[in-house]
XYZ file of C-alpha atoms in Angstrom:
663
model
C -163.857 343.893 160.819
C -162.101 344.500 157.681
C -158.790 344.554 160.079
C -159.857 341.582 160.957
C -160.466 340.008 158.276
C -157.468 340.826 157.024
C -155.543 339.431 160.462
C -157.158 335.893 160.026
C -155.671 336.082 155.548
C -153.033 337.195 156.523
C -152.368 334.630 159.328
C -152.877 331.959 157.091
C -151.240 333.192 154.906
C -148.059 333.048 156.646
C -149.121 329.222 157.790
C -149.686 327.885 155.001
C -146.419 329.778 153.389
C -144.218 327.818 156.339
C -146.356 324.621 155.300
C -144.929 324.783 152.077
C -141.302 325.093 153.733
C -141.640 322.498 156.064
C -143.037 320.480 153.537
C -140.575 321.044 150.595
C -137.403 318.942 151.830
C -139.939 316.260 152.524
C -141.258 315.975 148.714
C -138.337 317.065 147.693
C -136.808 314.231 149.389
C -139.714 311.490 148.077
C -139.387 312.863 144.732
C -135.581 311.525 144.908
C -135.995 308.151 146.448
C -138.283 307.415 143.069
C -136.428 308.410 141.316
C -133.460 306.791 142.232
C -135.494 303.818 142.797
C -136.906 303.349 139.359
C -132.675 303.951 138.529
C -132.228 300.961 140.500
C -134.707 298.934 139.023
C -134.232 300.029 135.479
C -130.386 298.675 136.237
C -132.059 295.243 137.817
C -134.123 294.529 134.720
C -131.620 295.370 132.373
C -128.281 293.486 133.752
C -130.243 291.406 136.291
C -127.946 292.417 139.062
C -129.116 292.683 142.375
C -129.276 296.738 143.332
C -129.409 298.062 146.971
C -128.882 301.327 148.554
C -129.001 303.402 151.666
C -130.594 306.287 152.429
C -130.954 309.227 149.891
C -130.761 312.621 150.937
C -131.627 316.219 148.901
C -129.699 320.064 149.796
C -132.114 321.762 148.046
C -129.300 324.944 147.920
C -126.672 322.960 145.894
C -129.990 321.055 144.190
C -128.070 317.722 145.224
C -128.892 314.619 145.425
C -126.620 312.053 147.733
C -128.260 308.043 147.738
C -126.249 306.873 150.472
C -124.059 302.716 150.450
C -125.382 301.459 146.844
C -124.415 298.437 146.383
C -124.367 296.464 142.942
C -124.166 292.489 143.030
C -124.132 291.077 139.416
C -125.813 287.738 138.295
C -123.669 284.753 139.367
C -121.307 286.867 141.851
C -119.361 287.955 139.707
C -118.455 291.650 139.807
C -119.524 293.364 142.969
C -119.793 297.355 143.398
C -120.073 298.847 146.591
C -119.913 302.784 147.001
C -120.009 305.070 149.897
C -122.054 308.137 148.777
C -123.149 308.826 145.011
C -124.250 312.199 145.183
C -125.506 313.964 142.168
C -125.395 317.869 141.742
C -128.038 319.573 139.569
C -129.641 315.725 138.009
C -131.854 316.485 134.562
C -133.803 313.072 133.680
C -134.911 312.716 130.214
C -136.245 309.536 129.930
C -133.572 306.171 130.873
C -131.256 309.338 130.260
C -129.843 311.584 133.084
C -127.566 314.613 133.016
C -126.114 316.677 136.114
C -123.494 319.318 136.190
C -121.440 317.472 139.043
C -121.011 313.504 139.752
C -119.130 312.354 143.236
C -118.491 308.909 144.234
C -117.364 308.061 147.251
C -115.250 305.089 147.954
C -115.436 302.463 145.821
C -114.584 299.138 145.228
C -115.022 296.671 143.052
C -114.494 293.150 142.862
C -114.482 291.583 139.562
C -112.943 288.464 138.259
C -110.354 287.942 141.502
C -109.732 291.622 141.218
C -110.543 294.139 143.627
C -110.680 297.347 142.166
C -110.388 300.300 145.546
C -110.814 304.605 144.822
C -111.533 306.817 147.061
C -113.014 309.570 145.590
C -114.107 309.576 141.687
C -114.996 313.077 140.769
C -117.082 313.168 137.333
C -118.218 316.484 135.362
C -120.552 316.980 133.194
C -121.812 313.303 133.228
C -124.138 313.222 130.363
C -125.567 309.697 129.035
C -127.819 306.255 130.920
C -127.885 306.714 135.078
C -127.023 303.589 134.685
C -123.468 304.387 133.176
C -122.587 305.930 136.672
C -122.312 302.267 137.903
C -120.585 300.446 135.298
C -118.025 298.240 135.409
C -116.267 295.865 133.111
C -118.163 292.787 133.629
C -117.118 289.366 132.540
C -118.519 287.216 129.893
C -121.449 287.705 128.381
C -121.690 290.380 130.780
C -118.992 292.769 129.519
C -121.023 293.055 125.759
C -124.138 294.931 127.401
C -121.563 296.567 129.871
C -120.104 298.042 126.560
C -123.008 299.804 124.908
C -124.123 300.973 128.326
C -120.566 302.760 128.454
C -120.767 303.510 124.852
C -124.119 306.321 125.567
C -121.637 308.171 128.058
C -120.479 312.113 127.120
C -118.567 313.666 129.815
C -116.208 316.796 130.519
C -113.663 315.268 132.577
C -113.173 313.111 135.638
C -110.688 312.891 139.080
C -109.902 310.116 141.109
C -106.905 310.789 143.114
C -105.266 307.351 143.244
C -106.612 303.374 142.276
C -105.737 300.552 143.775
C -105.813 297.031 142.149
C -105.456 293.798 143.608
C -105.099 290.653 142.876
C -104.911 288.093 145.461
C -104.712 284.377 143.831
C -101.656 286.239 141.017
C -100.542 288.142 144.054
C -100.036 291.646 142.158
C -100.253 294.878 143.691
C -101.352 297.956 140.740
C -101.185 301.697 142.009
C -102.683 304.655 140.128
C -102.612 307.801 140.950
C -103.512 311.319 140.288
C -106.253 309.934 136.897
C -107.084 312.839 135.685
C -109.462 312.125 132.564
C -110.714 314.837 130.018
C -113.645 314.274 127.540
C -115.516 312.076 126.906
C -117.940 311.253 123.479
C -120.072 308.179 123.377
C -117.060 306.089 125.504
C -114.145 307.263 123.411
C -111.291 309.320 126.315
C -109.813 312.408 124.530
C -106.913 312.507 126.659
C -106.031 310.955 130.209
C -103.032 311.436 132.575
C -101.772 309.750 134.933
C -99.419 311.399 137.637
C -97.082 307.918 137.728
C -97.899 304.160 138.389
C -96.804 301.250 140.391
C -97.036 297.470 140.339
C -96.040 295.290 142.283
C -95.777 291.171 141.520
C -94.078 287.835 143.159
C -91.106 286.534 141.469
C -91.999 283.905 138.648
C -90.965 280.593 140.238
C -90.686 279.791 144.001
C -87.255 278.023 142.786
C -85.006 279.988 144.304
C -85.758 281.099 147.892
C -82.702 283.236 148.529
C -83.245 286.129 146.534
C -86.218 288.461 148.236
C -87.486 290.628 145.256
C -90.267 290.105 143.233
C -91.564 291.873 140.318
C -91.108 296.143 140.694
C -92.914 298.525 138.276
C -93.080 302.550 138.372
C -93.045 304.588 135.475
C -94.099 308.836 136.264
C -96.892 310.652 134.387
C -98.464 307.785 131.633
C -100.954 309.816 128.854
C -103.783 307.971 127.496
C -104.736 309.239 123.588
C -108.334 308.529 122.079
C -108.901 305.106 124.953
C -111.704 303.456 123.832
C -113.346 302.473 126.496
C -116.380 300.339 124.769
C -113.494 298.564 123.337
C -111.749 297.513 127.088
C -114.893 297.129 128.186
C -115.957 293.997 125.470
C -112.214 292.433 125.935
C -113.869 291.395 129.079
C -116.531 289.475 126.840
C -114.127 286.373 126.330
C -116.219 284.965 124.129
C -112.501 285.392 121.327
C -115.628 287.270 119.313
C -115.467 289.766 116.536
C -112.690 291.696 115.070
C -109.206 293.535 116.775
C -110.954 297.023 117.607
C -108.977 300.484 118.577
C -107.981 300.336 121.978
C -105.854 303.498 121.819
C -104.366 306.178 119.466
C -101.447 306.046 122.053
C -100.434 305.337 125.519
C -97.096 307.115 126.573
C -95.381 306.577 129.712
C -92.194 308.918 131.266
C -89.556 307.979 133.388
C -90.009 303.841 133.248
C -88.244 301.605 135.334
C -89.494 297.615 136.403
C -86.904 295.677 138.823
C -86.872 291.089 138.925
C -85.019 288.254 140.542
C -83.949 285.533 137.938
C -82.934 282.077 138.910
C -80.752 281.572 140.319
C -79.405 284.438 141.882
C -79.948 286.813 139.362
C -81.413 290.634 139.511
C -82.490 293.035 136.459
C -82.919 295.884 136.481
C -84.691 297.963 133.464
C -85.343 301.818 132.448
C -86.379 304.266 130.026
C -86.827 307.568 129.846
C -89.653 307.513 127.463
C -91.983 304.177 126.027
C -94.793 305.068 123.816
C -97.023 301.969 121.995
C -98.946 303.612 118.966
C -102.775 302.116 117.102
C -103.651 299.963 119.777
C -105.697 297.193 118.640
C -107.693 294.023 120.774
C -109.967 291.634 121.026
C -112.145 289.101 123.691
C -110.235 286.536 125.156
C -111.278 283.552 124.029
C -111.165 282.783 127.552
C -111.667 284.333 131.295
C -109.199 286.575 131.924
C -108.441 285.042 134.788
C -107.074 282.830 133.218
C -104.186 284.756 132.956
C -103.893 284.388 136.739
C -104.039 281.128 136.786
C -100.881 280.913 134.590
C -98.630 282.909 136.867
C -99.261 280.908 139.736
C -98.623 277.966 137.337
C -95.186 279.199 136.932
C -94.584 278.989 140.869
C -95.241 275.591 140.953
C -92.644 273.366 141.930
C -93.484 270.582 140.154
C -93.176 269.372 136.302
C -96.855 270.495 134.405
C -99.223 267.869 133.382
C -99.955 267.116 129.591
C -103.130 268.616 129.853
C -101.133 271.674 131.652
C -99.216 271.764 129.451
C -101.745 272.158 126.248
C -103.960 275.298 128.307
C -100.946 277.333 128.598
C -100.130 277.494 125.194
C -103.974 277.830 123.716
C -103.475 281.039 125.899
C -99.937 281.847 124.566
C -101.833 281.576 121.182
C -104.945 283.155 121.416
C -103.162 286.637 124.030
C -100.581 286.773 121.021
C -103.142 286.554 118.065
C -105.623 288.934 120.377
C -103.486 292.520 120.656
C -102.465 294.360 117.770
C -100.070 297.594 117.602
C -98.195 299.992 114.638
C -95.889 301.407 116.759
C -93.951 300.309 120.051
C -90.662 303.019 120.768
C -88.416 303.099 124.061
C -86.029 305.991 124.485
C -82.851 306.346 126.740
C -83.253 302.844 127.860
C -80.231 301.460 130.106
C -80.515 297.128 131.300
C -78.982 296.470 133.910
C -78.115 292.069 134.855
C -76.643 290.656 137.409
C -75.224 286.605 138.112
C -73.636 284.700 140.622
C -72.267 285.011 144.463
C -69.788 288.077 142.485
C -73.042 289.874 141.398
C -71.510 290.417 138.453
C -73.045 293.675 136.343
C -73.266 293.276 132.456
C -74.483 296.741 131.575
C -76.427 297.699 128.125
C -77.887 301.198 127.036
C -79.763 301.948 123.907
C -80.584 305.598 122.598
C -84.121 303.780 121.176
C -85.504 300.827 120.812
C -88.755 301.042 117.750
C -90.975 297.630 116.783
C -94.040 297.118 114.940
C -96.351 297.205 112.951
C -97.907 293.867 115.166
C -99.958 291.235 114.127
C -100.982 287.731 114.548
C -97.538 287.312 115.889
C -95.928 288.900 112.942
C -93.863 292.056 113.345
C -93.257 293.850 110.303
C -90.178 295.610 112.101
C -87.523 296.134 114.706
C -84.711 298.723 115.144
C -82.730 299.005 117.273
C -79.691 302.334 117.642
C -77.118 303.223 119.738
C -76.558 300.301 121.365
C -73.121 299.848 124.369
C -72.934 296.876 126.184
C -70.548 296.104 129.306
C -70.339 292.888 131.135
C -67.950 293.979 134.194
C -64.875 293.100 132.899
C -63.714 294.875 130.397
C -66.061 293.633 127.662
C -67.395 296.301 125.322
C -69.309 296.338 122.386
C -71.773 299.176 120.330
C -73.854 299.355 117.653
C -74.443 302.360 115.879
C -77.830 300.900 114.304
C -79.900 297.528 113.572
C -83.191 296.071 112.110
C -84.520 292.784 111.554
C -87.139 292.738 109.289
C -90.367 290.253 109.181
C -90.928 288.985 111.723
C -93.217 285.984 111.158
C -94.086 283.490 114.131
C -97.736 282.695 112.776
C -96.467 279.047 111.614
C -95.220 278.376 114.976
C -98.362 280.153 116.808
C -101.313 277.529 114.873
C -98.906 275.013 115.538
C -98.920 275.499 119.579
C -102.970 275.785 118.709
C -103.477 272.535 116.904
C -101.054 271.134 119.692
C -102.933 272.773 122.467
C -106.368 271.199 120.799
C -104.272 268.232 120.914
C -105.129 267.580 117.191
C -101.135 267.047 117.780
C -100.175 264.277 119.568
C -96.741 266.778 122.547
C -94.972 263.652 121.646
C -95.926 263.852 118.112
C -92.153 264.627 116.270
C -92.632 266.863 112.323
C -91.177 266.842 109.529
C -88.487 268.060 107.909
C -90.330 269.935 105.700
C -92.887 271.023 109.067
C -90.219 272.110 110.138
C -89.314 275.429 108.310
C -92.829 275.835 107.243
C -92.987 276.128 111.154
C -89.966 277.819 112.666
C -90.303 281.750 113.064
C -87.906 283.070 110.548
C -86.920 286.560 109.093
C -86.648 288.704 105.487
C -83.799 290.081 107.182
C -81.921 291.241 109.521
C -79.088 294.670 108.991
C -76.132 295.891 111.243
C -74.141 299.518 110.959
C -70.712 300.245 112.541
C -70.277 297.790 115.439
C -67.362 297.702 117.350
C -67.159 294.426 119.560
C -63.275 293.805 122.351
C -62.984 291.339 124.971
C -60.154 289.451 126.634
C -57.667 290.695 124.323
C -59.491 290.243 121.065
C -60.834 293.093 118.479
C -63.993 293.276 116.325
C -65.973 295.997 113.877
C -67.674 295.829 111.294
C -68.768 298.664 108.831
C -72.084 296.785 107.389
C -73.374 293.815 108.034
C -77.138 292.416 106.423
C -78.705 289.132 106.271
C -81.529 288.026 104.309
C -83.875 285.393 104.532
C -85.646 285.773 100.360
C -88.246 283.002 100.625
C -92.359 283.239 101.976
C -92.651 282.353 105.488
C -94.570 279.245 104.021
C -92.403 278.277 101.163
C -89.881 275.475 100.595
C -86.721 275.729 99.707
C -85.831 278.669 101.898
C -82.910 280.251 101.176
C -80.433 282.551 103.073
C -77.515 285.230 102.324
C -75.218 286.739 104.312
C -73.437 289.673 103.636
C -69.773 291.617 105.459
C -68.283 294.921 104.703
C -65.653 296.198 106.350
C -64.366 293.414 108.352
C -61.975 294.433 110.721
C -60.177 290.982 113.269
C -58.319 291.286 115.760
C -57.846 288.032 117.756
C -55.974 287.901 122.063
C -53.010 287.842 122.116
C -51.403 283.824 122.764
C -54.477 281.854 120.942
C -54.456 279.845 118.392
C -55.599 282.469 115.493
C -53.455 284.788 116.712
C -50.224 282.631 116.364
C -51.776 281.519 112.809
C -51.826 285.283 111.436
C -48.730 285.599 113.258
C -46.815 282.975 110.379
C -48.255 284.769 107.824
C -46.602 288.196 108.600
C -50.157 289.057 110.163
C -52.180 290.927 113.722
C -55.907 290.980 112.388
C -57.735 289.872 109.187
C -59.555 293.192 106.597
C -61.749 292.157 104.051
C -64.730 291.389 103.345
C -67.177 288.201 103.298
C -70.276 287.113 101.727
C -72.249 284.008 101.468
C -76.168 281.935 100.607
C -77.802 279.012 101.325
C -80.457 277.136 100.291
C -82.244 274.732 102.144
C -84.534 272.834 100.860
C -86.191 269.690 103.423
C -88.043 267.913 100.425
C -85.100 266.424 99.452
C -83.217 267.311 102.582
C -80.509 269.380 100.235
C -78.197 271.667 101.840
C -76.654 274.090 98.882
C -73.222 276.865 99.591
C -74.985 278.689 96.442
C -71.865 280.941 97.030
C -68.842 281.543 99.311
C -67.163 284.837 98.830
C -64.339 286.302 101.354
C -61.886 288.439 100.112
C -59.152 290.285 103.527
C -56.416 292.299 102.495
C -52.997 290.541 101.858
C -54.047 287.408 102.960
C -56.328 286.597 99.593
C -59.979 285.707 97.634
C -62.022 282.273 97.642
C -65.154 281.368 96.243
C -66.728 278.163 96.658
C -70.208 276.381 96.337
C -71.424 273.302 96.670
C -73.949 270.921 98.600
C -74.342 268.503 101.229
C -77.144 265.351 100.971
C -79.780 264.038 104.247
C -79.511 267.135 105.834
C -82.369 266.843 108.705
C -83.230 270.041 108.853
C -84.059 269.113 113.001
C -79.892 268.876 112.756
C -80.038 272.163 114.177
C -82.338 272.271 117.665
C -80.193 268.466 117.989
C -78.278 267.217 120.879
C -76.574 264.426 122.448
C -77.171 261.463 120.434
C -79.482 262.557 118.091
C -76.873 264.597 117.077
C -74.349 262.671 116.254
C -77.445 259.935 114.161
C -78.527 263.222 112.976
C -74.946 264.659 111.801
C -74.037 260.239 110.313
C -76.257 260.615 107.633
C -75.124 263.963 106.298
C -73.702 263.353 102.946
C -71.102 264.661 100.298
C -71.753 265.802 97.473
C -69.161 267.671 94.613
C -67.512 270.401 96.279
C -65.362 273.381 94.865
C -63.681 276.573 95.402
C -60.716 278.822 94.311
C -58.561 280.794 95.538
C -57.042 283.702 94.438
C -53.570 284.575 96.133
C -52.713 288.445 97.136
C -49.325 287.079 99.188
C -50.324 285.369 102.248
C -48.613 281.988 100.035
C -45.493 284.473 99.572
C -45.249 285.328 103.535
C -44.977 281.938 104.134
C -42.594 280.594 102.097
C -40.240 283.487 103.437
C -41.195 281.824 107.001
C -40.828 278.239 105.861
C -37.393 278.448 103.973
C -36.111 280.851 106.849
C -36.387 278.556 109.428
C -35.867 275.302 107.162
C -31.698 277.802 106.296
C -32.369 277.495 102.317
C -33.099 280.036 100.049
C -36.242 281.394 98.752
C -36.591 280.382 95.480
C -34.682 277.209 95.950
C -36.986 275.950 98.994
C -39.929 276.484 96.880
C -38.949 274.868 94.024
C -38.432 271.097 97.342
C -41.318 271.928 97.638
C -43.117 272.335 94.720
C -41.876 268.914 93.517
C -43.294 267.493 96.985
C -46.167 268.392 96.686
C -46.591 267.229 92.877
C -45.372 263.950 93.956
C -47.912 264.223 97.353
C -51.028 264.587 95.030
C -49.014 262.154 92.057
C -49.004 259.170 94.580
C -52.360 259.698 97.083
C -54.753 259.826 94.295
C -52.880 257.962 91.662
C -52.511 258.278 86.930
C -56.050 260.169 86.995
C -54.374 263.560 89.020
C -51.115 263.889 87.274
C -52.317 267.206 85.748
C -53.974 267.904 89.037
C -50.568 267.353 90.622
C -49.249 269.608 87.950
C -51.033 272.303 88.962
C -50.668 272.572 92.522
C -46.616 271.986 91.370
C -46.919 275.252 89.500
C -48.910 277.364 91.559
C -46.138 276.561 94.318
C -44.003 277.811 92.039
C -46.139 280.711 90.588
C -49.024 281.846 92.820
C -52.004 282.688 91.543
C -55.240 281.216 91.642
C -55.911 278.003 91.901
C -59.947 276.002 91.320
C -60.196 273.250 93.788
C -62.976 270.653 92.659
C -64.017 268.254 95.757
C -65.383 264.651 95.070
C -66.801 262.537 97.425
C -65.738 258.614 96.512
C -68.823 256.952 96.610
C -72.574 257.914 97.035
C -72.071 256.720 100.675
C -69.284 258.876 101.592
C -70.545 260.705 105.224
C -69.683 264.242 105.707
C -68.648 263.053 109.133
C -66.332 261.147 107.347
C -64.673 263.634 106.016
C -64.323 265.069 108.696
C -62.453 262.174 110.573
C -59.623 262.302 108.303
C -59.062 265.459 108.582
C -56.671 264.761 111.298
C -55.215 262.286 109.643
C -53.062 264.969 106.895
C -53.766 264.105 102.881
C -53.596 260.535 103.180
C -56.734 260.033 105.060
C -58.271 263.010 102.959
C -57.932 260.611 100.205
C -59.269 258.033 101.372
C -62.670 259.750 101.977
C -62.567 262.283 98.907
C -61.204 262.768 94.992
C -59.324 266.213 94.009
C -58.847 267.823 90.410
C -56.882 270.619 90.616
C -56.546 273.211 87.588
C -53.765 276.563 88.356
C -55.065 280.191 86.856
C -52.344 282.300 86.314
């Protein structure tokens, strides 16, 4: 009897164990479905998105929960996410947070803002954060900010994806990122991420050149991101222009960069670089939807002229983009640029050892430097530059003006005043170059050092410009007028230095030559200073009838210059005497008397002393000081230019001259 009882008890235990074994997967799946639905419900509640799923399965051996056919559609269908399956390994839930040893996404497709992103697989290690964070993609508009808050709560050990393809049907741009590896992420900030390569293709910017079959192609080798801030990137898509610029990336480095694109009418440009680095990148949300950038790309391909509304919108978009971005440094090393154009495909080739720019923000670039530049034009012309730098580039005034035009606060047809032009125009604090060497068509120019300085702040008038050239060595092309002129003074070229300082005051329309000084070996030393009145700053940008009108308004003011002879006068005298078949001293005396008589005749009795000074200079050429005075207050600069072909007699009709001889 007892044995029977034991047999019955054993049978019951076996049956209960079998029932439990059969029921456990079923119960686990039901629990998993409940938890998945709870998480999806939370996503619906927090983002007001439409969320759907397919079957849920559980693998108890690996403790993996797999959810198939997940789809999330943002409010207004602004973005849609579809995922073939999500497999979560060893999940654990603590309130609204989820942790998992591994999360594997299959067949991910994201459509947002006119772009479609396709990712075959995403493999996430050691996920920790809101369950919603697993399906949080860059939102559009207001949703972008709530999405960024979710991303800021995510931490994980790493992510891998074999490829990411991004297609934009509107602009025709295609991007592909291969073998992506993301390191540790803490609170949405990526410590380090790499991509094996990146490619980008886009149609050509203009349809006006159907003969070219090239669009834009960009490829890179390995790309490395350091300190990439995902919440900042997510907020970029808010399109509300709110907030200050925030750190986006500590650095982005790309190797083996190559770009190729077509230019009108039949040209092509190819750029390569060994390395490209961008450091200290900061951005803020744009003030317009990012889809506007696609619209701009489409507008560039339109053949019909843009409307005033198109122009204003472009100005606003471009100005906002300029202000949204800031960076500490951009550096390029080992760059080559090749440009070909025309039916003969003649190629211009440039090589640069290094280029560095930064810091930059608000249309202001602190410094741009270039090292080791060489140029070849494919026709025998060559140029080399050891180093060059430009400092304090400032286009903020121009961007501000563009914003006013874009907001219709200033009419497109409005012509700014002279003072406005000076305040608006982009400017530099200075430019310097060193060890320049240029040769083309038989001409050669070498320069040891050159410098251009603007010593007034961007919002100050008048503006003063100073230039200096040291170690200048110029040889003109043979057979030209310059070579012939130098041959008359027994020189093959010019060697020396020059400097100049000019001030433009648009409030008085005065252009002052504060200093002009050049000194060339075996030729002479010349200094000059003077003024021109009624100078419109728009003259430099005018063409046609407008240029002639503005040039005709310029009035001559007193000018003075000095000439110190360093051999050129003696050479001219010897050559002229030999040509006339006379002894040098006899020819010199005859020339001195003729010069004295000419000045006295043309300028009258007041010029008696000046005539004597010129004659003394011809006899013993040392230093000559000359002052030029306009005949009247209405003497125009163009009148003086037109009188030059008439010789001394014509010049005497427009100006008076005072001459002083110095030993």
